[in-house]
């Protein structure tokens, strides 16, 4: 929020200065400070954006693409500005009202954009100050929950894959996670047996767990739930 608020002020000054003012001599230092601040804020915004957008799943592809395009356009804009004002460094130091020879409609549009950015800056600055005044809760460390999705393409007919995953004896022949798999006598409301899973890890240690079907459609879908007290 802070970087975006600062950027509104920087844009407002650019949109109001560039179409109306002429900087001469050492006064060109004001433009140098302005554009340097613009670059610094842009870098800081990119640096923080990954963390600030983490709760939203990251930066959308469209916005990422827009950042790339705008970076190129800003580079061209800075080069054009540099070429336009370079000769003014030799003039007496001063700042005067001297609109460039561009269409009045374009100059009016930039003025409106500057005024809008200035109003937005004031509004966002008030929101940021209100946010800073809010009492902060002491952060507590929460266990990080991550979802893991694994997808594997198997070069075999679906009937073969189904047979070797649904038959406990065949399953343990290829799945190194389990040493033994057996059906228990207990059944759920749908008639599916609970399964006992065991894995020998060596030195007499064994991990014991259970499994049950959540969904099963012949040759189409097999969804399982696992649990263990170990």
Short mmCIF file of C-alpha atoms in Angstrom, two decimals:
data_model
loop_
_atom_site.label_atom_id
_atom_site.label_comp_id
_atom_site.label_asym_id
_atom_site.label_seq_id
_atom_site.Cartn_x
_atom_site.Cartn_y
_atom_site.Cartn_z
CA UNK A 1 0.00 0.00 0.00
CA UNK A 2 2.82 2.42 0.88
CA UNK A 3 4.62 2.01 -2.45
CA UNK A 4 1.43 2.41 -4.48
CA UNK A 5 0.56 5.53 -2.47
CA UNK A 6 3.99 7.05 -3.18
CA UNK A 7 3.64 6.18 -6.86
CA UNK A 8 0.40 8.19 -7.11
CA UNK A 9 2.29 11.33 -6.00
CA UNK A 10 5.15 10.65 -8.43
CA UNK A 11 2.74 10.17 -11.33
CA UNK A 12 0.80 13.30 -10.36
CA UNK A 13 3.96 15.42 -10.45
CA UNK A 14 5.00 13.98 -13.80
CA UNK A 15 1.60 14.54 -15.40
CA UNK A 16 1.42 18.12 -14.07
CA UNK A 17 5.06 19.15 -14.67
CA UNK A 18 5.86 17.64 -18.05
CA UNK A 19 3.05 19.22 -20.14
CA UNK A 20 3.38 22.70 -18.59
CA UNK A 21 6.79 23.39 -17.08
CA UNK A 22 10.29 23.85 -18.49
CA UNK A 23 13.29 23.07 -16.32
CA UNK A 24 16.57 24.83 -17.11
CA UNK A 25 20.12 24.56 -15.82
CA UNK A 26 20.42 23.12 -12.36
CA UNK A 27 16.63 23.01 -12.06
CA UNK A 28 16.82 19.85 -14.18
CA UNK A 29 17.93 18.19 -10.93
CA UNK A 30 14.28 18.23 -9.87
CA UNK A 31 13.44 15.98 -12.81
CA UNK A 32 16.38 13.72 -11.96
CA UNK A 33 15.09 13.36 -8.38
CA UNK A 34 11.55 12.72 -9.61
CA UNK A 35 12.48 10.02 -12.10
CA UNK A 36 14.96 8.42 -9.69
CA UNK A 37 12.19 8.19 -7.11
CA UNK A 38 9.95 6.62 -9.76
CA UNK A 39 12.52 3.92 -10.50
CA UNK A 40 13.20 3.24 -6.79
CA UNK A 41 9.48 2.89 -6.01
CA UNK A 42 9.02 0.58 -9.02
CA UNK A 43 11.85 -1.70 -7.84
CA UNK A 44 10.56 -1.69 -4.25
CA UNK A 45 7.05 -2.52 -5.43
CA UNK A 46 8.28 -5.50 -7.45
CA UNK A 47 10.43 -6.65 -4.52
CA UNK A 48 7.44 -6.66 -2.13
CA UNK A 49 4.78 -7.83 -4.56
CA UNK A 50 5.55 -11.54 -4.27
CA UNK A 51 4.89 -11.56 -0.52
CA UNK A 52 1.98 -9.14 -0.63
CA UNK A 53 0.20 -11.21 -3.31
CA UNK A 54 0.96 -14.62 -1.76
CA UNK A 55 -2.47 -14.86 -0.10
CA UNK A 56 -4.08 -14.21 -3.51
CA UNK A 57 -2.17 -16.95 -5.28
CA UNK A 58 0.52 -14.70 -6.73
CA UNK A 59 0.49 -12.16 -9.52
CA UNK A 60 -2.06 -12.83 -12.32
CA UNK A 61 -0.49 -13.52 -15.70
CA UNK A 62 -2.23 -10.57 -17.31
CA UNK A 63 -0.88 -8.16 -14.71
CA UNK A 64 2.61 -9.67 -14.99
CA UNK A 65 2.49 -9.16 -18.76
CA UNK A 66 1.28 -5.58 -18.23
CA UNK A 67 4.28 -4.92 -15.96
CA UNK A 68 6.64 -6.08 -18.71
CA UNK A 69 4.96 -3.89 -21.35
CA UNK A 70 4.89 -0.84 -19.07
CA UNK A 71 8.58 -1.31 -18.21
CA UNK A 72 9.45 -1.08 -21.91
CA UNK A 73 7.21 1.97 -22.41
CA UNK A 74 8.66 3.73 -19.34
CA UNK A 75 12.17 3.12 -20.68
CA UNK A 76 11.21 4.75 -23.99
CA UNK A 77 9.55 7.62 -22.12
CA UNK A 78 12.66 8.31 -20.05
CA UNK A 79 14.89 8.26 -23.14
CA UNK A 80 12.58 10.69 -24.96
CA UNK A 81 12.50 13.01 -21.94
CA UNK A 82 16.29 12.91 -21.65
CA UNK A 83 16.74 13.85 -25.31
CA UNK A 84 14.18 16.68 -25.02
CA UNK A 85 15.71 18.37 -21.97
CA UNK A 86 19.42 17.67 -22.52
CA UNK A 87 20.11 21.00 -24.24
CA UNK A 88 18.29 22.92 -21.49
CA UNK A 89 21.15 22.18 -19.11
CA UNK A 90 23.08 25.03 -20.81
CA UNK A 91 20.35 27.62 -20.12
CA UNK A 92 20.26 29.82 -17.00
CA UNK A 93 18.90 27.95 -13.99
CA UNK A 94 15.20 28.45 -13.67
CA UNK A 95 11.73 27.00 -13.76
CA UNK A 96 9.16 28.63 -16.00
CA UNK A 97 5.74 27.99 -17.45
CA UNK A 98 6.44 26.97 -21.04
CA UNK A 99 4.13 24.29 -22.46
CA UNK A 100 5.74 22.13 -25.17
CA UNK A 101 4.46 22.26 -28.73
CA UNK A 102 1.98 19.41 -28.44
CA UNK A 103 -1.80 19.32 -29.15
CA UNK A 104 -3.85 21.07 -26.47
CA UNK A 105 -6.07 18.00 -26.10
CA UNK A 106 -3.04 15.89 -25.14
CA UNK A 107 -1.86 18.50 -22.65
CA UNK A 108 -5.37 18.73 -21.17
CA UNK A 109 -5.57 14.93 -20.85
CA UNK A 110 -2.29 14.78 -18.95
CA UNK A 111 -3.47 17.59 -16.67
CA UNK A 112 -6.64 15.67 -15.83
CA UNK A 113 -4.57 12.53 -15.21
CA UNK A 114 -2.26 14.47 -12.91
CA UNK A 115 -5.13 15.96 -10.91
CA UNK A 116 -6.75 12.53 -10.60
CA UNK A 117 -3.48 10.97 -9.43
CA UNK A 118 -3.06 13.76 -6.88
CA UNK A 119 -6.56 13.18 -5.48
CA UNK A 120 -5.91 9.44 -5.37
CA UNK A 121 -2.67 10.07 -3.51
CA UNK A 122 -4.50 12.07 -0.83
CA UNK A 123 -7.15 9.39 -0.45
CA UNK A 124 -4.66 6.50 -0.26
CA UNK A 125 -2.41 8.44 2.13
CA UNK A 126 -5.35 8.83 4.52
CA UNK A 127 -6.12 5.09 4.23
CA UNK A 128 -2.49 4.19 4.85
CA UNK A 129 -2.28 6.41 7.94
CA UNK A 130 -5.51 4.88 9.27
CA UNK A 131 -4.08 1.42 8.68
CA UNK A 132 -0.91 2.33 10.57
CA UNK A 133 -2.95 3.56 13.56
CA UNK A 134 -4.79 0.26 13.90
CA UNK A 135 -3.68 -1.93 16.84
CA UNK A 136 -1.49 -4.77 15.68
CA UNK A 137 -2.11 -8.27 16.95
CA UNK A 138 0.91 -10.20 18.13
CA UNK A 139 1.64 -12.70 15.37
CA UNK A 140 1.48 -16.34 16.35
CA UNK A 141 3.31 -19.00 14.44
CA UNK A 142 0.86 -21.20 12.61
CA UNK A 143 1.73 -24.53 11.06
CA UNK A 144 2.10 -24.09 7.32
CA UNK A 145 -0.37 -26.19 5.37
CA UNK A 146 0.60 -27.10 1.86
CA UNK A 147 -1.31 -29.01 -0.76
CA UNK A 148 0.72 -31.49 -2.76
CA UNK A 149 -0.56 -32.67 -6.13
CA UNK A 150 1.32 -35.47 -7.90
CA UNK A 151 0.54 -36.49 -11.46
CA UNK A 152 2.20 -39.36 -13.29
CA UNK A 153 1.62 -40.56 -16.85
CA UNK A 154 1.91 -44.37 -17.05
CA UNK A 155 2.48 -46.02 -20.47
CA UNK A 156 0.04 -48.89 -19.91
CA UNK A 157 -3.62 -49.72 -20.56
CA UNK A 158 -5.95 -48.40 -17.91
CA UNK A 159 -7.18 -51.94 -17.16
CA UNK A 160 -3.63 -53.02 -16.24
CA UNK A 161 -3.06 -49.97 -14.05
CA UNK A 162 -6.40 -50.55 -12.33
CA UNK A 163 -5.62 -54.21 -11.63
CA UNK A 164 -2.21 -53.50 -10.14
CA UNK A 165 -3.43 -50.71 -7.90
CA UNK A 166 -6.65 -52.29 -6.64
CA UNK A 167 -5.24 -55.74 -5.83
CA UNK A 168 -3.32 -55.47 -2.49
CA UNK A 169 -0.86 -58.22 -3.41
CA UNK A 170 0.03 -56.63 -6.73
CA UNK A 171 0.09 -53.16 -5.19
CA UNK A 172 2.87 -53.92 -2.72
CA UNK A 173 4.95 -55.46 -5.52
CA UNK A 174 5.58 -52.05 -7.09
CA UNK A 175 4.69 -49.42 -4.45
CA UNK A 176 7.71 -49.04 -2.16
CA UNK A 177 5.70 -46.99 0.32
CA UNK A 178 4.01 -50.11 1.70
CA UNK A 179 5.30 -53.47 2.88
CA UNK A 180 1.83 -54.99 3.30
CA UNK A 181 -1.75 -54.05 2.46
CA UNK A 182 -4.75 -56.09 3.66
CA UNK A 183 -8.49 -55.61 3.85
CA UNK A 184 -10.05 -55.40 7.32
CA UNK A 185 -13.40 -56.82 8.28
CA UNK A 186 -14.88 -53.38 8.99
CA UNK A 187 -16.88 -51.78 6.19
CA UNK A 188 -18.27 -48.30 5.75
CA UNK A 189 -21.87 -47.46 4.84
CA UNK A 190 -21.11 -47.98 1.13
CA UNK A 191 -19.72 -51.43 1.62
CA UNK A 192 -16.05 -50.52 1.18
CA UNK A 193 -13.60 -52.36 3.41
CA UNK A 194 -11.16 -50.44 5.56
CA UNK A 195 -7.57 -51.28 4.64
CA UNK A 196 -4.55 -51.88 6.86
CA UNK A 197 -1.27 -50.43 5.61
CA UNK A 198 2.12 -51.30 7.07
CA UNK A 199 5.63 -50.19 6.20
CA UNK A 200 8.76 -51.74 7.70
CA UNK A 201 11.44 -49.09 8.01
CA UNK A 202 14.13 -51.35 9.50
CA UNK A 203 15.60 -52.05 12.95
CA UNK A 204 12.26 -53.50 14.04
CA UNK A 205 10.40 -50.25 13.37
CA UNK A 206 7.06 -50.34 11.60
CA UNK A 207 4.62 -47.61 10.55
CA UNK A 208 0.98 -48.70 10.72
CA UNK A 209 -1.90 -46.85 9.09
CA UNK A 210 -5.33 -47.25 7.65
CA UNK A 211 -7.04 -46.33 4.40
CA UNK A 212 -10.55 -46.09 3.04
CA UNK A 213 -12.19 -45.29 -0.26
CA UNK A 214 -13.71 -41.87 -0.78
CA UNK A 215 -14.82 -42.65 -4.34
CA UNK A 216 -14.35 -45.49 -6.79
CA UNK A 217 -15.51 -45.84 -10.39
CA UNK A 218 -14.31 -48.86 -12.37
CA UNK A 219 -11.41 -47.95 -14.69
CA UNK A 220 -12.10 -44.23 -14.16
CA UNK A 221 -11.40 -42.99 -10.65
CA UNK A 222 -10.02 -44.27 -7.37
CA UNK A 223 -9.84 -41.79 -4.49
CA UNK A 224 -8.40 -42.91 -1.18
CA UNK A 225 -7.94 -41.40 2.27
CA UNK A 226 -5.04 -42.40 4.53
CA UNK A 227 -4.45 -41.93 8.22
CA UNK A 228 -2.07 -43.16 10.90
CA UNK A 229 -1.45 -42.78 14.61
CA UNK A 230 2.29 -43.24 14.06
#
